[in-house]
Tab-separated table of C-alpha atoms in Angstrom:
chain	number	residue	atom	x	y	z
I	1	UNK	CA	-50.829	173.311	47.435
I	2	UNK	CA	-48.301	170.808	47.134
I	3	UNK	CA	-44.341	172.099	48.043
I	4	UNK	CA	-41.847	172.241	45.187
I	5	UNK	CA	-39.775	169.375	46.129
I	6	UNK	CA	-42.590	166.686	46.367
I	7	UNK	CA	-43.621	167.845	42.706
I	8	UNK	CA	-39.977	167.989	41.799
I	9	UNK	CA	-39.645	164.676	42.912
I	10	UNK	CA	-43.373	163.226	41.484
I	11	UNK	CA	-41.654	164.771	38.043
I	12	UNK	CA	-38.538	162.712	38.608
I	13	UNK	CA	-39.909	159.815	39.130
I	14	UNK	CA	-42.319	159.841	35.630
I	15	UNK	CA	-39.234	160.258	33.450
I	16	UNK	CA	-37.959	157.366	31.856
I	17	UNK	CA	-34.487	157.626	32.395
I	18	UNK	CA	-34.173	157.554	36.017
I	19	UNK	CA	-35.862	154.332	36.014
I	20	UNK	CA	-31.940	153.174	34.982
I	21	UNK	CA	-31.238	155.275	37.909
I	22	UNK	CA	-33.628	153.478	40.437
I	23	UNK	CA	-32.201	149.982	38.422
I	24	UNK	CA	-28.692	150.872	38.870
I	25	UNK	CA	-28.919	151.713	42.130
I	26	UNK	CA	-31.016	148.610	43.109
I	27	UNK	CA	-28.110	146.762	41.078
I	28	UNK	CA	-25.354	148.396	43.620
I	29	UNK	CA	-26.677	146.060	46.587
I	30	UNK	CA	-25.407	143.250	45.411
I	31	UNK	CA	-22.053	144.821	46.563
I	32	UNK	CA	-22.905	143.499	49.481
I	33	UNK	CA	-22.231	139.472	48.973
I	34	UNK	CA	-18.628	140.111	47.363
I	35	UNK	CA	-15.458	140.429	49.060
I	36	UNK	CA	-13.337	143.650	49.553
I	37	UNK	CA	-10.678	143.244	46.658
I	38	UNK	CA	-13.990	142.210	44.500
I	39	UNK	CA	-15.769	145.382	45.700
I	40	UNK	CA	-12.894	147.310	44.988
I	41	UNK	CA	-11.881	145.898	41.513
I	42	UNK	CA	-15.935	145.899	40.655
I	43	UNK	CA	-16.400	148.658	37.635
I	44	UNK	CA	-19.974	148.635	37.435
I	45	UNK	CA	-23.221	146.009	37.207
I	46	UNK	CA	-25.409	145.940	34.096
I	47	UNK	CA	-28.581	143.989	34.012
I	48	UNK	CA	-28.744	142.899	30.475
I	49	UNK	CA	-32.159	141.196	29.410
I	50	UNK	CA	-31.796	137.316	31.646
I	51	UNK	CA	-27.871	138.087	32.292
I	52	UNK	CA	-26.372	139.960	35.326
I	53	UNK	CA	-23.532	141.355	34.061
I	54	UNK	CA	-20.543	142.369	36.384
I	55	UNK	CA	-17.817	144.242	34.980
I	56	UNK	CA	-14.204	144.506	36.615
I	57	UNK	CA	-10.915	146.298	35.936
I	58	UNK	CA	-9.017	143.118	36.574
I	59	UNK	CA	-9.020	140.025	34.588
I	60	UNK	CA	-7.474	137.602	37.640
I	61	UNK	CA	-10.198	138.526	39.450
I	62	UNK	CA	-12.686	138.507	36.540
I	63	UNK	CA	-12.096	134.588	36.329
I	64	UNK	CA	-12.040	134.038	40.110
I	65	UNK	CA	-15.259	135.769	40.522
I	66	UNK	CA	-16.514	133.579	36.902
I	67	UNK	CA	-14.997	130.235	38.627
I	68	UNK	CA	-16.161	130.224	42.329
I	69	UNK	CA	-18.492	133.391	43.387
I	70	UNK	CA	-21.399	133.319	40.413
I	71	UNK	CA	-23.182	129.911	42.250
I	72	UNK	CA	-22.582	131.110	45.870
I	73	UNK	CA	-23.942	134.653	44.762
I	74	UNK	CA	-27.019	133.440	42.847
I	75	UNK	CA	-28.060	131.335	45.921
I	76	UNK	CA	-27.541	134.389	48.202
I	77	UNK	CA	-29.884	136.606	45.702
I	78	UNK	CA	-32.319	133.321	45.436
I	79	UNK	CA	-31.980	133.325	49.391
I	80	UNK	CA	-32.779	137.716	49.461
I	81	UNK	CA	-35.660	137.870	47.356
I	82	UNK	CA	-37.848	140.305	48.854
I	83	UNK	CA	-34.726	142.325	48.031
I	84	UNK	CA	-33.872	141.128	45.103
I	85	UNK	CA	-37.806	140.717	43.434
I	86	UNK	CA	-36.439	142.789	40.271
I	87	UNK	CA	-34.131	139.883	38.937
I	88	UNK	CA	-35.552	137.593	36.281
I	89	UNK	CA	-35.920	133.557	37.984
I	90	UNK	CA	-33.416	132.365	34.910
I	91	UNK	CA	-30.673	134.843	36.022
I	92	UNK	CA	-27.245	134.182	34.271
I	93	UNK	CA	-24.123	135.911	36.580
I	94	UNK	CA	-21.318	136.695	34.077
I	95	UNK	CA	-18.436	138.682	35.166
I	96	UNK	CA	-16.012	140.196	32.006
I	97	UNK	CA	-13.269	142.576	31.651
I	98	UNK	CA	-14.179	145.826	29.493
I	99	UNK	CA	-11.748	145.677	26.284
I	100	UNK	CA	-10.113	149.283	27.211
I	101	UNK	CA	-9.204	148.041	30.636
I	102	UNK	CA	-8.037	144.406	29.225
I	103	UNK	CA	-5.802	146.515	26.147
I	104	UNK	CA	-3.642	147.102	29.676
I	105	UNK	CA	-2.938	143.722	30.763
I	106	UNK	CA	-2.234	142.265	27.183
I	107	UNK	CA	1.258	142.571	26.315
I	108	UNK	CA	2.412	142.856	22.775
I	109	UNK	CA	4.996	140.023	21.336
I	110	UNK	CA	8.193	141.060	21.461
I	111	UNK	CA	10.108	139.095	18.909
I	112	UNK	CA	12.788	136.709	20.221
I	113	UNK	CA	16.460	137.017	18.603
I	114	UNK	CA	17.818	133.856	19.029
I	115	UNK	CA	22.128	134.220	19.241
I	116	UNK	CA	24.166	131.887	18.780
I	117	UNK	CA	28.011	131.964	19.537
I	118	UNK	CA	30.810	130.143	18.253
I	119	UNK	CA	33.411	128.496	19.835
I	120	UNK	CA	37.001	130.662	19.030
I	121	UNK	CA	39.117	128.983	21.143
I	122	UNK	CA	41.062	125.984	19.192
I	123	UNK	CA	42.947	124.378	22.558
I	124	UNK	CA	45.967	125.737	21.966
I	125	UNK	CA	47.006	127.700	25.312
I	126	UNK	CA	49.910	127.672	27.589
I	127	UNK	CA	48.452	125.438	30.754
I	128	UNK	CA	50.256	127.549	33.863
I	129	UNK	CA	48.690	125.857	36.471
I	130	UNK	CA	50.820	124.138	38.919
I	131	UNK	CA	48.608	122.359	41.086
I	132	UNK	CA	48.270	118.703	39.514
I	133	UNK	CA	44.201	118.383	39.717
I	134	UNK	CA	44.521	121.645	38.537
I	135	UNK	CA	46.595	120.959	35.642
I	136	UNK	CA	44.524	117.636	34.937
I	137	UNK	CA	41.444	119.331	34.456
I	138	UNK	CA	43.162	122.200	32.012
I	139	UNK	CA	44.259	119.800	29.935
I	140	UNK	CA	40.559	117.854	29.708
I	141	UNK	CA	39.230	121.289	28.969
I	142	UNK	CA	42.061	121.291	25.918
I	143	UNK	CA	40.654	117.392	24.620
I	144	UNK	CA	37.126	118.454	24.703
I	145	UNK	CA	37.689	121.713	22.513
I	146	UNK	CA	39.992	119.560	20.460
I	147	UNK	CA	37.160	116.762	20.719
I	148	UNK	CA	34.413	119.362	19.279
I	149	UNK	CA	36.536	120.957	16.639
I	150	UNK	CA	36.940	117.539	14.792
C-alpha cells in the first residue's frame, strides 16, 4: 500500500493544470541572470508559443532590459541548457509593460493657457533718482516704452 501523499502527489502531477505550475516555476530561474532592480521591478514571465515574454511594472526599465539584457540573457540560457532544455532553439526575449501598470506612468495633457500681458505703462513718471547712472538709465527705460508705444 502506497502512503497518501505519494498518491496525492502521483494525482497532482496527471492534472493538466499544474503542468503551468511546473512551467512557471521552471520560468522563475531565469531570475537568476537579471540584476536586483530588474528582479525587483520583474511582474511575472510568460512563455508564449517561440516568445519569452517578461513583464515589468516599470517602463524605464522595460526598455533597458529590451535594449541591452535580451542578447546577453539569451546567450546565458543558450550557455545553461541542461537547465534550460524546455525553451524552443528560435527563442524571442521581449520584455513589455502590462497596460494597467503603464495607465500610471502616462500623464494626461493638460492644456496650456498661453497669457499674454500688455504693456500699461506709457513713460510718463517722475524720475527721482539722484545718482547720475542712475538717472541715465531711468530715462532709457522712459525712450524704450516711448520707442514701443509708437
Amino acid at each position: 500500500m502506497k502512503p497518501s501523499h505519494v498518491l496525492i502527489s502521483h494525482l497532482f502531477n496527471q492534472l493538466p493544470i499544474t503542468a503551468k505550475v511546473k512551467q512557471r516555476k521552471e520560468l522563475e530561474k531565469i531570475k537568476i541572470f537579471l540584476s536586483k532592480t530588474m528582479k525587483d521591478s520583474l511582474l511575472f514571465i510568460h512563455l508564449k508559443q517561440n516568445r519569452l515574454l517578461m513583464a515589468f511594472d516599470n517602463p524605464i526599465i522595460c526598455n533597458e532590459f529590451n535594449k541591452y539584457h535580451t542578447k546577453k540573457l539569451a546567450q546565458d540560457l543558450k550557455c545553461y541548457q541542461e537547465v534550460f532544455g524546455f525553451l524552443p532553439e528560435d527563442l524571442k526575449i521581449c520584455g513589455y509593460v502590462p497596460l494597467n501598470k503603464l495607465k500610471s506612468y502616462t500623464r494626461e495633457e493638460e492644456p496650456i493657457f498661453i497669457t499674454s500681458f500688455h504693456e500699461p505703462a506709457r513713460g510718463h513718471f517722475i524720475n527721482h533718482a539722484t545718482t547720475p547712472s542712475l538717472h541715465a538709465k531711468f530715462e532709457a527705460l522712459r525712450q524704450v516704452i516711448l520707442e514701443q508705444q509708437c
